[in-house]
Coordinates of N, CA and C in Angstrom, one line a residue:
Chain W
K1 N 4.9 -29.6 -9.6 CA 4.1 -28.5 -9.0 C 4.1 -28.7 -7.5
Q2 N 4.3 -27.6 -6.8 CA 4.4 -27.6 -5.3 C 3.0 -27.8 -4.8
E3 N 2.8 -28.7 -3.8 CA 1.6 -28.9 -3.1 C 1.8 -28.8 -1.6
V4 N 0.9 -28.1 -0.9 CA 1.1 -27.9 0.5 C -0.2 -28.5 1.2
T5 N 0.1 -29.2 2.2 CA -0.9 -29.9 3.0 C -0.9 -29.6 4.4
Q6 N -2.0 -29.4 5.0 CA -2.1 -29.1 6.5 C -3.1 -30.1 7.1
I7 N -2.6 -30.8 8.0 CA -3.4 -31.8 8.8 C -3.2 -31.6 10.3
P8 N -4.3 -31.6 11.1 CA -5.7 -31.9 10.7 C -6.3 -30.6 10.1
A9 N -7.5 -30.8 9.5 CA -8.2 -29.6 9.0 C -8.8 -28.8 10.1
A10 N -9.1 -29.5 11.2 CA -9.7 -28.8 12.4 C -9.2 -29.5 13.7
L11 N -9.0 -28.6 14.7 CA -8.5 -29.1 16.0 C -9.1 -28.3 17.1
S12 N -9.6 -29.0 18.1 CA -10.2 -28.4 19.3 C -9.4 -28.8 20.5
V13 N -9.0 -27.8 21.3 CA -8.2 -28.1 22.5 C -8.7 -27.3 23.7
P14 N -8.5 -27.7 24.9 CA -8.8 -26.9 26.1 C -7.8 -25.8 26.3
E15 N -8.3 -24.7 26.9 CA -7.4 -23.6 27.2 C -6.2 -24.0 28.0
G16 N -5.0 -23.4 27.7 CA -3.8 -23.7 28.4 C -3.0 -24.8 27.8
E17 N -3.5 -25.6 26.9 CA -2.8 -26.7 26.3 C -1.7 -26.1 25.3
N18 N -0.6 -26.8 25.2 CA 0.4 -26.5 24.2 C 0.0 -27.4 23.0
L19 N 0.2 -26.8 21.8 CA -0.3 -27.6 20.6 C 0.7 -27.3 19.4
V20 N 0.6 -28.3 18.5 CA 1.4 -28.2 17.3 C 0.5 -28.3 16.0
L21 N 0.7 -27.4 15.1 CA 0.0 -27.5 13.8 C 1.1 -27.9 12.8
N22 N 0.6 -28.7 11.8 CA 1.6 -29.3 10.9 C 1.3 -28.8 9.5
C23 N 2.4 -28.7 8.7 CA 2.4 -28.3 7.3 C 3.4 -29.1 6.6
S24 N 3.0 -29.7 5.5 CA 4.0 -30.5 4.7 C 3.9 -30.0 3.2
F25 N 5.1 -30.0 2.5 CA 5.1 -29.6 1.2 C 5.9 -30.6 0.3
T26 N 5.6 -30.6 -1.0 CA 6.2 -31.7 -1.8 C 7.5 -31.4 -2.4
D27 N 7.8 -30.2 -2.6 CA 9.1 -29.8 -3.3 C 9.9 -29.0 -2.3
S28 N 11.1 -29.6 -1.9 CA 11.9 -29.0 -0.9 C 12.7 -27.7 -1.4
A29 N 12.7 -27.4 -2.7 CA 13.4 -26.2 -3.2 C 12.5 -25.0 -3.0
I30 N 12.4 -24.6 -1.7 CA 11.6 -23.4 -1.4 C 12.4 -22.2 -1.2
Y31 N 11.7 -21.0 -1.3 CA 12.3 -19.7 -1.1 C 12.2 -19.3 0.4
N32 N 11.0 -19.6 0.9 CA 10.7 -19.3 2.3 C 9.4 -20.0 2.7
L33 N 9.0 -19.9 3.9 CA 7.7 -20.4 4.4 C 7.1 -19.5 5.4
Q34 N 5.8 -19.2 5.2 CA 5.2 -18.2 6.1 C 3.9 -18.8 6.7
W35 N 3.7 -18.5 8.0 CA 2.5 -18.9 8.7 C 1.6 -17.6 8.9
F36 N 0.3 -17.9 8.6 CA -0.7 -16.8 8.7 C -1.8 -17.2 9.7
R37 N -2.5 -16.2 10.2 CA -3.7 -16.5 10.9 C -4.8 -15.7 10.2
Q38 N -6.0 -16.4 10.2 CA -7.2 -15.7 9.6 C -8.4 -15.9 10.5
D39 N -8.9 -14.8 10.9 CA -10.2 -14.8 11.7 C -11.3 -14.7 10.7
P40 N -12.5 -15.2 11.1 CA -13.6 -15.3 10.2 C -14.0 -13.9 9.6
G41 N -14.1 -13.9 8.3 CA -14.5 -12.7 7.6 C -13.4 -11.7 7.5
K42 N -12.2 -12.1 7.9 CA -11.1 -11.1 7.9 C -10.0 -11.5 6.9
G43 N -9.0 -10.6 6.7 CA -7.9 -11.0 5.9 C -6.9 -11.8 6.7
L44 N -5.7 -12.1 6.0 CA -4.7 -12.9 6.6 C -3.7 -12.0 7.4
T45 N -3.3 -12.5 8.6 CA -2.3 -11.8 9.4 C -1.1 -12.6 9.4
S46 N 0.0 -12.0 9.0 CA 1.3 -12.8 9.0 C 1.7 -13.0 10.4
L47 N 2.1 -14.2 10.7 CA 2.6 -14.6 12.1 C 4.1 -14.7 12.1
L48 N 4.6 -15.6 11.2 CA 6.0 -15.9 11.2 C 6.5 -16.1 9.8
L49 N 7.7 -15.7 9.5 CA 8.3 -16.0 8.2 C 9.6 -16.7 8.4
I50 N 9.8 -17.8 7.8 CA 11.1 -18.6 7.9 C 11.8 -18.6 6.5
Q51 N 13.0 -18.1 6.5 CA 13.7 -18.1 5.2 C 14.2 -19.5 5.0
S52 N 14.5 -19.9 3.8 CA 15.0 -21.3 3.5 C 16.2 -21.7 4.2
S53 N 17.1 -20.7 4.6 CA 18.3 -21.0 5.3 C 18.1 -21.1 6.8
Q54 N 16.9 -20.8 7.3 CA 16.7 -20.9 8.7 C 16.0 -22.2 9.2
R55 N 16.1 -22.5 10.4 CA 15.5 -23.7 11.0 C 14.2 -23.4 11.8
E56 N 14.2 -22.2 12.4 CA 13.0 -21.8 13.2 C 13.0 -20.3 13.4
Q57 N 11.8 -19.9 13.8 CA 11.5 -18.5 14.1 C 10.6 -18.5 15.3
T58 N 10.7 -17.5 16.2 CA 9.9 -17.4 17.4 C 9.3 -16.0 17.5
S59 N 8.0 -15.9 17.9 CA 7.4 -14.7 18.2 C 6.4 -14.9 19.4
G60 N 6.8 -14.4 20.6 CA 6.0 -14.6 21.7 C 5.7 -16.1 22.0
R61 N 4.5 -16.5 22.1 CA 4.1 -17.9 22.4 C 4.2 -18.8 21.1
L62 N 4.6 -18.2 20.0 CA 4.6 -19.0 18.8 C 6.0 -19.3 18.4
N63 N 6.2 -20.6 17.9 CA 7.5 -21.0 17.4 C 7.2 -21.8 16.2
A64 N 7.9 -21.4 15.1 CA 7.7 -22.2 13.8 C 9.1 -22.8 13.5
S65 N 9.0 -24.0 13.0 CA 10.2 -24.7 12.6 C 10.1 -25.1 11.1
L66 N 11.3 -25.3 10.5 CA 11.3 -25.7 9.1 C 12.4 -26.8 8.9
D67 N 11.9 -27.9 8.3 CA 12.8 -29.0 7.9 C 12.6 -29.2 6.4
K68 N 13.5 -28.6 5.6 CA 13.3 -28.7 4.1 C 13.5 -30.1 3.6
S69 N 14.4 -30.8 4.2 CA 14.8 -32.1 3.7 C 13.6 -33.1 3.8
S70 N 12.8 -32.9 4.8 CA 11.6 -33.8 5.0 C 10.3 -33.1 4.5
G71 N 10.4 -31.9 4.0 CA 9.3 -31.1 3.5 C 8.2 -30.8 4.6
R72 N 8.7 -30.4 5.8 CA 7.8 -30.2 6.8 C 8.1 -28.9 7.6
S73 N 7.0 -28.3 8.1 CA 7.1 -27.2 9.1 C 6.0 -27.4 10.2
T74 N 6.3 -27.0 11.3 CA 5.4 -27.0 12.4 C 5.3 -25.6 13.1
L75 N 4.1 -25.3 13.5 CA 3.8 -24.1 14.3 C 3.4 -24.6 15.7
Y76 N 4.2 -24.2 16.6 CA 4.0 -24.5 18.0 C 3.4 -23.3 18.7
I77 N 2.2 -23.6 19.4 CA 1.6 -22.5 20.2 C 1.6 -23.0 21.6
A78 N 2.2 -22.2 22.5 CA 2.3 -22.5 23.9 C 1.2 -21.8 24.7
A79 N 0.7 -22.6 25.7 CA -0.3 -22.1 26.6 C -1.4 -21.4 25.9
S80 N -2.1 -22.2 25.1 CA -3.2 -21.7 24.2 C -4.3 -20.9 25.0
Q81 N -4.9 -19.9 24.3 CA -5.9 -19.1 24.8 C -7.1 -19.1 23.9
P82 N -8.3 -18.8 24.4 CA -9.5 -18.7 23.5 C -9.3 -17.7 22.3
G83 N -8.5 -16.7 22.6 CA -8.2 -15.7 21.6 C -7.3 -16.2 20.4
D84 N -6.8 -17.4 20.6 CA -6.0 -18.0 19.6 C -6.9 -18.8 18.6
S85 N -8.1 -18.9 18.8 CA -9.1 -19.5 17.9 C -9.1 -18.8 16.6
A86 N -8.8 -19.5 15.5 CA -8.7 -18.9 14.2 C -8.3 -20.1 13.3
T87 N -8.3 -19.7 12.0 CA -7.7 -20.7 11.0 C -6.3 -20.3 10.7
Y88 N -5.4 -21.3 10.8 CA -4.0 -21.0 10.6 C -3.5 -21.6 9.2
L89 N -2.9 -20.8 8.5 CA -2.5 -21.2 7.1 C -1.0 -21.1 6.9
C90 N -0.6 -22.1 6.2 CA 0.9 -22.3 5.9 C 1.0 -22.0 4.4
A91 N 2.1 -21.2 4.1 CA 2.3 -20.9 2.6 C 3.8 -21.0 2.3
V92 N 4.1 -21.6 1.2 CA 5.4 -21.9 0.8 C 5.8 -21.0 -0.4
G93 N 6.9 -20.3 -0.3 CA 7.4 -19.5 -1.4 C 8.2 -20.3 -2.3
T94 N 7.8 -20.2 -3.6 CA 8.5 -21.0 -4.6 C 9.8 -20.3 -5.1
Q95 N 10.8 -21.1 -5.5 CA 12.0 -20.5 -6.0 C 11.8 -20.2 -7.5
G96 N 12.7 -19.5 -8.1 CA 12.6 -19.2 -9.5 C 12.5 -17.8 -9.9
G97 N 12.4 -16.9 -8.9 CA 12.4 -15.5 -9.1 C 11.0 -14.9 -9.1
S98 N 10.0 -15.7 -9.1 CA 8.6 -15.1 -9.1 C 8.1 -14.8 -7.8
E99 N 8.7 -15.4 -6.8 CA 8.3 -15.2 -5.4 C 6.8 -15.4 -5.2
K100 N 6.3 -16.5 -5.7 CA 4.8 -16.8 -5.5 C 4.7 -17.7 -4.3
L101 N 3.6 -17.5 -3.6 CA 3.3 -18.4 -2.5 C 2.2 -19.5 -2.9
V102 N 2.4 -20.7 -2.4 CA 1.4 -21.7 -2.5 C 0.9 -22.0 -1.1
F103 N -0.4 -22.0 -1.0 CA -1.0 -22.1 0.3 C -1.6 -23.5 0.6
G104 N -1.5 -23.9 1.9 CA -2.3 -25.0 2.3 C -3.7 -24.6 2.6
K105 N -4.6 -25.5 2.9 CA -6.0 -25.2 3.1 C -6.3 -24.8 4.5
G106 N -5.3 -24.9 5.4 CA -5.5 -24.4 6.7 C -5.9 -25.4 7.7
T107 N -5.7 -25.0 9.0 CA -6.2 -25.8 10.2 C -7.0 -24.8 11.0
K108 N -8.3 -25.2 11.2 CA -9.2 -24.4 12.0 C -9.0 -24.8 13.5
L109 N -8.5 -23.9 14.3 CA -8.2 -24.1 15.7 C -9.3 -23.5 16.6
T110 N -9.8 -24.3 17.5 CA -10.7 -23.8 18.5 C -10.1 -24.1 19.9
V111 N -10.0 -23.1 20.6 CA -9.5 -23.2 22.0 C -10.7 -22.9 23.0
N112 N -11.0 -24.0 23.7 CA -12.2 -23.9 24.6 C -11.8 -23.4 26.0
P113 N -12.6 -22.4 26.5 CA -12.3 -21.9 27.8 C -12.5 -23.0 28.9
Chain Z
D1 N 0.2 -2.9 10.2 CA -0.5 -2.4 9.1 C 0.4 -2.2 7.9
A2 N 0.1 -2.9 6.8 CA 1.0 -2.8 5.6 C 0.5 -1.7 4.6
G3 N -0.5 -1.0 5.0 CA -0.9 0.1 4.1 C -1.6 -0.4 2.9
I4 N -2.4 -1.4 3.0 CA -3.1 -2.0 1.8 C -4.6 -1.7 2.0
T5 N -5.2 -1.1 0.9 CA -6.7 -0.9 0.9 C -7.3 -1.5 -0.3
Q6 N -8.3 -2.3 -0.1 CA -9.1 -2.9 -1.2 C -10.4 -2.2 -1.3
S7 N -10.9 -2.0 -2.6 CA -12.2 -1.5 -2.8 C -12.8 -2.1 -4.1
P8 N -14.1 -2.3 -4.1 CA -15.0 -2.2 -2.9 C -14.8 -3.4 -2.0
R9 N -15.3 -3.3 -0.8 CA -15.2 -4.4 0.2 C -16.2 -5.4 -0.1
H10 N -17.4 -5.0 -0.6 CA -18.5 -5.9 -0.9 C -19.1 -5.4 -2.2
K11 N -19.4 -6.4 -3.0 CA -20.1 -6.1 -4.3 C -21.0 -7.2 -4.7
V12 N -22.2 -6.9 -5.1 CA -23.1 -7.9 -5.7 C -23.4 -7.4 -7.1
T13 N -23.2 -8.3 -8.1 CA -23.4 -7.9 -9.5 C -24.1 -9.1 -10.2
E14 N -24.5 -8.8 -11.4 CA -25.2 -9.9 -12.2 C -24.2 -10.5 -13.3
T15 N -24.5 -11.7 -13.6 CA -23.8 -12.4 -14.6 C -23.7 -11.6 -15.9
G16 N -22.5 -11.5 -16.4 CA -22.2 -10.8 -17.7 C -21.8 -9.4 -17.5
T17 N -21.8 -8.8 -16.4 CA -21.4 -7.4 -16.2 C -19.9 -7.4 -15.9
P18 N -19.3 -6.3 -16.2 CA -17.8 -6.2 -15.9 C -17.7 -5.7 -14.4
V19 N -16.6 -6.1 -13.8 CA -16.3 -5.7 -12.4 C -14.8 -5.4 -12.3
T20 N -14.5 -4.4 -11.6 CA -13.1 -4.0 -11.3 C -12.9 -3.9 -9.8
L21 N -11.9 -4.6 -9.3 CA -11.5 -4.5 -7.9 C -10.2 -3.8 -7.9
R22 N -10.1 -2.9 -6.9 CA -8.9 -2.1 -6.8 C -8.1 -2.4 -5.5
C23 N -6.8 -2.5 -5.7 CA -5.9 -2.6 -4.5 C -4.9 -1.4 -4.5
H24 N -4.9 -0.8 -3.4 CA -4.0 0.4 -3.3 C -3.1 0.2 -2.1
Q25 N -1.8 0.5 -2.4 CA -0.8 0.4 -1.3 C -0.1 1.7 -1.1
T26 N 0.4 2.0 0.0 CA 1.0 3.3 0.4 C 2.5 3.2 0.6
E27 N 3.1 1.9 0.4 CA 4.5 1.8 0.8 C 5.4 1.4 -0.3
N28 N 5.0 1.6 -1.6 CA 5.9 1.6 -2.7 C 6.5 0.2 -3.0
H29 N 5.7 -0.9 -2.6 CA 6.3 -2.2 -2.8 C 6.2 -2.6 -4.3
R30 N 7.2 -3.3 -4.8 CA 7.2 -3.7 -6.1 C 6.2 -4.8 -6.5
Y31 N 6.2 -5.9 -5.7 CA 5.4 -7.0 -5.9 C 4.0 -6.8 -5.3
M32 N 2.9 -7.1 -6.2 CA 1.6 -7.1 -5.7 C 0.9 -8.3 -6.3
Y33 N -0.1 -8.9 -5.5 CA -0.7 -10.1 -5.9 C -2.3 -10.0 -5.8
W34 N -3.0 -10.8 -6.6 CA -4.4 -11.0 -6.4 C -4.6 -12.5 -6.2
Y35 N -5.3 -12.9 -5.1 CA -5.7 -14.2 -4.7 C -7.2 -14.3 -4.6
R36 N -7.7 -15.5 -4.8 CA -9.1 -15.7 -4.5 C -9.2 -16.8 -3.5
Q37 N -10.1 -16.8 -2.6 CA -10.3 -17.8 -1.5 C -11.7 -18.4 -1.6
D38 N -11.7 -19.7 -1.7 CA -13.0 -20.4 -1.8 C -12.9 -21.6 -0.9
P39 N -14.1 -21.9 -0.3 CA -14.2 -23.1 0.5 C -13.7 -24.4 -0.2
G40 N -12.9 -25.2 0.4 CA -12.4 -26.4 -0.3 C -11.2 -26.2 -1.2
H41 N -10.9 -25.0 -1.5 CA -9.8 -24.7 -2.4 C -8.7 -23.9 -1.8
G42 N -9.0 -23.2 -0.7 CA -8.0 -22.4 -0.1 C -7.7 -21.2 -1.0
L43 N -6.6 -20.6 -0.8 CA -6.2 -19.4 -1.5 C -5.4 -19.8 -2.8
R44 N -5.9 -19.2 -3.9 CA -5.2 -19.5 -5.2 C -4.9 -18.2 -5.9
L45 N -3.7 -18.2 -6.5 CA -3.1 -17.0 -7.1 C -3.8 -16.8 -8.5
I46 N -4.3 -15.6 -8.7 CA -4.9 -15.2 -10.0 C -3.9 -14.6 -10.9
H47 N -3.4 -13.4 -10.5 CA -2.3 -12.7 -11.2 C -1.4 -12.0 -10.2
Y48 N -0.2 -11.7 -10.7 CA 0.6 -10.9 -9.8 C 1.4 -9.9 -10.7
S49 N 2.0 -8.9 -10.0 CA 2.7 -7.9 -10.7 C 4.1 -7.7 -10.0
Y50 N 5.1 -7.5 -10.9 CA 6.4 -7.3 -10.3 C 7.0 -5.9 -10.7
G51 N 6.1 -5.0 -11.1 CA 6.4 -3.6 -11.4 C 5.3 -3.0 -12.3
V52 N 5.5 -1.7 -12.5 CA 4.5 -1.0 -13.3 C 4.5 -1.6 -14.7
K53 N 3.3 -2.0 -15.1 CA 3.0 -2.6 -16.4 C 3.7 -4.0 -16.6
D54 N 4.2 -4.5 -15.5 CA 4.8 -5.9 -15.5 C 3.9 -6.8 -14.7
T55 N 3.2 -7.7 -15.4 CA 2.3 -8.6 -14.7 C 2.4 -10.0 -15.3
D56 N 1.9 -11.0 -14.5 CA 2.0 -12.4 -15.0 C 0.9 -13.2 -14.4
K57 N 0.6 -14.3 -15.1 CA -0.6 -15.1 -14.6 C -0.2 -16.0 -13.5
G58 N -1.3 -16.3 -12.7 CA -1.2 -17.3 -11.6 C -1.9 -18.6 -12.1
E59 N -2.3 -19.4 -11.2 CA -2.9 -20.7 -11.5 C -4.3 -20.6 -11.9
V60 N -5.1 -19.6 -11.6 CA -6.5 -19.5 -12.0 C -6.8 -18.2 -12.7
S61 N -6.0 -17.9 -13.7 CA -6.1 -16.5 -14.4 C -7.2 -16.4 -15.4
D62 N -7.8 -17.6 -15.9 CA -8.8 -17.5 -16.9 C -10.0 -16.7 -16.5
G63 N -10.4 -15.7 -17.3 CA -11.6 -14.9 -17.0 C -11.2 -13.6 -16.2
Y64 N -9.9 -13.4 -15.9 CA -9.5 -12.2 -15.2 C -8.4 -11.5 -16.0
S65 N -8.3 -10.2 -15.9 CA -7.2 -9.4 -16.4 C -6.8 -8.5 -15.3
V66 N -5.6 -8.0 -15.4 CA -5.1 -7.0 -14.4 C -4.4 -5.9 -15.1
S67 N -4.2 -4.8 -14.4 CA -3.4 -3.7 -14.9 C -2.7 -3.0 -13.7
R68 N -1.6 -2.5 -14.0 CA -0.8 -1.7 -13.0 C -0.1 -0.6 -13.7
S69 N -0.8 0.6 -13.7 CA -0.2 1.8 -14.4 C 0.5 2.6 -13.4
K70 N 0.3 2.4 -12.1 CA 1.1 3.1 -11.1 C 1.5 2.1 -10.0
T71 N 2.6 2.4 -9.4 CA 3.2 1.5 -8.4 C 2.2 1.2 -7.3
E72 N 1.4 2.2 -6.9 CA 0.5 2.0 -5.8 C -0.8 1.3 -6.1
D73 N -1.2 1.2 -7.3 CA -2.5 0.6 -7.7 C -2.4 -0.7 -8.5
F74 N -3.1 -1.7 -8.1 CA -3.2 -2.9 -8.9 C -4.6 -3.3 -9.1
L75 N -5.1 -3.3 -10.3 CA -6.5 -3.5 -10.6 C -6.8 -4.9 -11.1
L76 N -7.8 -5.5 -10.6 CA -8.3 -6.8 -11.1 C -9.6 -6.6 -11.8
T77 N -9.7 -7.1 -13.1 CA -11.0 -6.9 -13.8 C -11.5 -8.2 -14.3
L78 N -12.8 -8.4 -14.0 CA -13.6 -9.5 -14.6 C -14.4 -8.9 -15.7
E79 N -14.0 -9.3 -16.9 CA -14.6 -8.6 -18.1 C -16.1 -8.9 -18.2
S80 N -16.5 -10.2 -17.9 CA -17.9 -10.6 -17.9 C -18.1 -11.6 -16.8
A81 N -18.5 -11.1 -15.7 CA -18.6 -11.9 -14.5 C -19.5 -13.1 -14.6
T82 N -19.0 -14.2 -14.0 CA -19.8 -15.5 -14.0 C -20.0 -15.9 -12.6
S83 N -21.0 -16.8 -12.4 CA -21.3 -17.2 -11.0 C -20.1 -17.9 -10.3
S84 N -19.3 -18.5 -11.2 CA -18.1 -19.3 -10.6 C -17.0 -18.3 -10.1
Q85 N -17.2 -17.0 -10.4 CA -16.3 -16.0 -9.9 C -16.8 -15.4 -8.5
T86 N -17.9 -15.9 -8.0 CA -18.3 -15.5 -6.7 C -17.2 -16.0 -5.7
S87 N -16.7 -15.1 -4.9 CA -15.5 -15.5 -4.1 C -15.1 -14.3 -3.2
V88 N -14.2 -14.5 -2.4 CA -13.5 -13.4 -1.7 C -12.1 -13.2 -2.3
Y89 N -11.9 -12.0 -2.7 CA -10.6 -11.7 -3.4 C -9.7 -10.9 -2.4
F90 N -8.5 -11.4 -2.4 CA -7.5 -10.7 -1.5 C -6.3 -10.2 -2.3
C91 N -5.9 -9.0 -2.0 CA -4.7 -8.4 -2.5 C -3.6 -8.6 -1.5
A92 N -2.4 -8.7 -2.0 CA -1.2 -8.8 -1.1 C -0.1 -8.1 -1.7
I93 N 0.8 -7.6 -0.8 CA 2.1 -7.0 -1.2 C 3.2 -7.8 -0.6
R94 N 4.4 -7.7 -1.2 CA 5.5 -8.4 -0.8 C 6.6 -7.4 -0.3
N95 N 7.0 -7.6 0.9 CA 8.1 -6.8 1.4 C 9.4 -7.2 0.7
K96 N 10.0 -6.2 0.0 CA 11.2 -6.5 -0.8 C 12.4 -6.9 0.0
Y97 N 12.4 -6.6 1.2 CA 13.6 -6.9 2.0 C 13.5 -8.3 2.7
T98 N 12.3 -8.6 3.2 CA 12.2 -9.9 3.9 C 11.5 -11.0 3.1
G99 N 10.8 -10.6 2.0 CA 9.9 -11.5 1.3 C 8.6 -11.8 1.9
E100 N 8.3 -11.2 3.0 CA 7.1 -11.5 3.7 C 5.9 -10.8 3.0
L101 N 4.8 -11.6 2.9 CA 3.6 -11.1 2.3 C 2.6 -10.6 3.3
F102 N 2.0 -9.5 2.9 CA 1.0 -8.8 3.8 C -0.3 -8.7 2.9
F103 N -1.4 -9.0 3.6 CA -2.7 -9.0 2.9 C -3.6 -7.9 3.2
G104 N -4.5 -7.5 2.3 CA -5.6 -6.6 2.5 C -6.7 -7.4 3.2
E105 N -7.8 -6.6 3.5 CA -8.9 -7.2 4.2 C -9.9 -8.0 3.3
G106 N -9.7 -7.9 2.0 CA -10.5 -8.7 1.2 C -11.7 -8.0 0.6
S107 N -12.1 -8.5 -0.6 CA -13.3 -7.9 -1.3 C -14.2 -9.1 -1.6
R108 N -15.4 -9.1 -1.0 CA -16.4 -10.2 -1.2 C -17.2 -9.9 -2.4
L109 N -17.1 -10.7 -3.4 CA -17.9 -10.5 -4.7 C -18.9 -11.6 -4.8
T110 N -20.2 -11.2 -5.1 CA -21.2 -12.2 -5.3 C -21.8 -11.9 -6.7
V111 N -21.8 -12.9 -7.6 CA -22.3 -12.8 -8.9 C -23.6 -13.6 -9.0
L112 N -24.7 -12.9 -9.3 CA -26.0 -13.6 -9.3 C -26.3 -14.1 -10.7

């Protein structure tokens, strides 16, 4: 059974800092990996999707990497801003044709002005 | 905007009553999902659908049923709601070209 872990559960940083969020998974046979952002009381917003054949994806100040062999992904946020404060969720797509996602419990990020 | 609408957005009901949540999509995606989100548990898959009248169970399907009679609508039914089903329910669709999931805004259900 695939398990996804995100450490730390919470992170507080000063504005302008570059930071890395971590995601680890137990089964390397994945279909894809997706990073989401969730603001309080809101739905999930897709940030980046990495296919199993890719090593990284970039969007603006965000860069996500994938290392299947070690069962790890990182989300790098450059020059953090208070508006980046949210919970960040990692989800792994399982293989086998059902295309289901298994979620981590998220990292709550606070960027202080 | 992935064209996903959930209704109702908020509902309070009593134990033992039936509840139906609706997910409507406008982009003709084949795969649709229902997740629940609870503190300490994260997001867990309840049921999903891979086409009209084609559905399957997720990891927390007990006490829930689903139906998909049209491509655009995926219904989640609690036949007899219990307090343990108090949660926020999210619908999602899967882009068939990229595999990317997009979520609705959620439906907050409180069972008293």
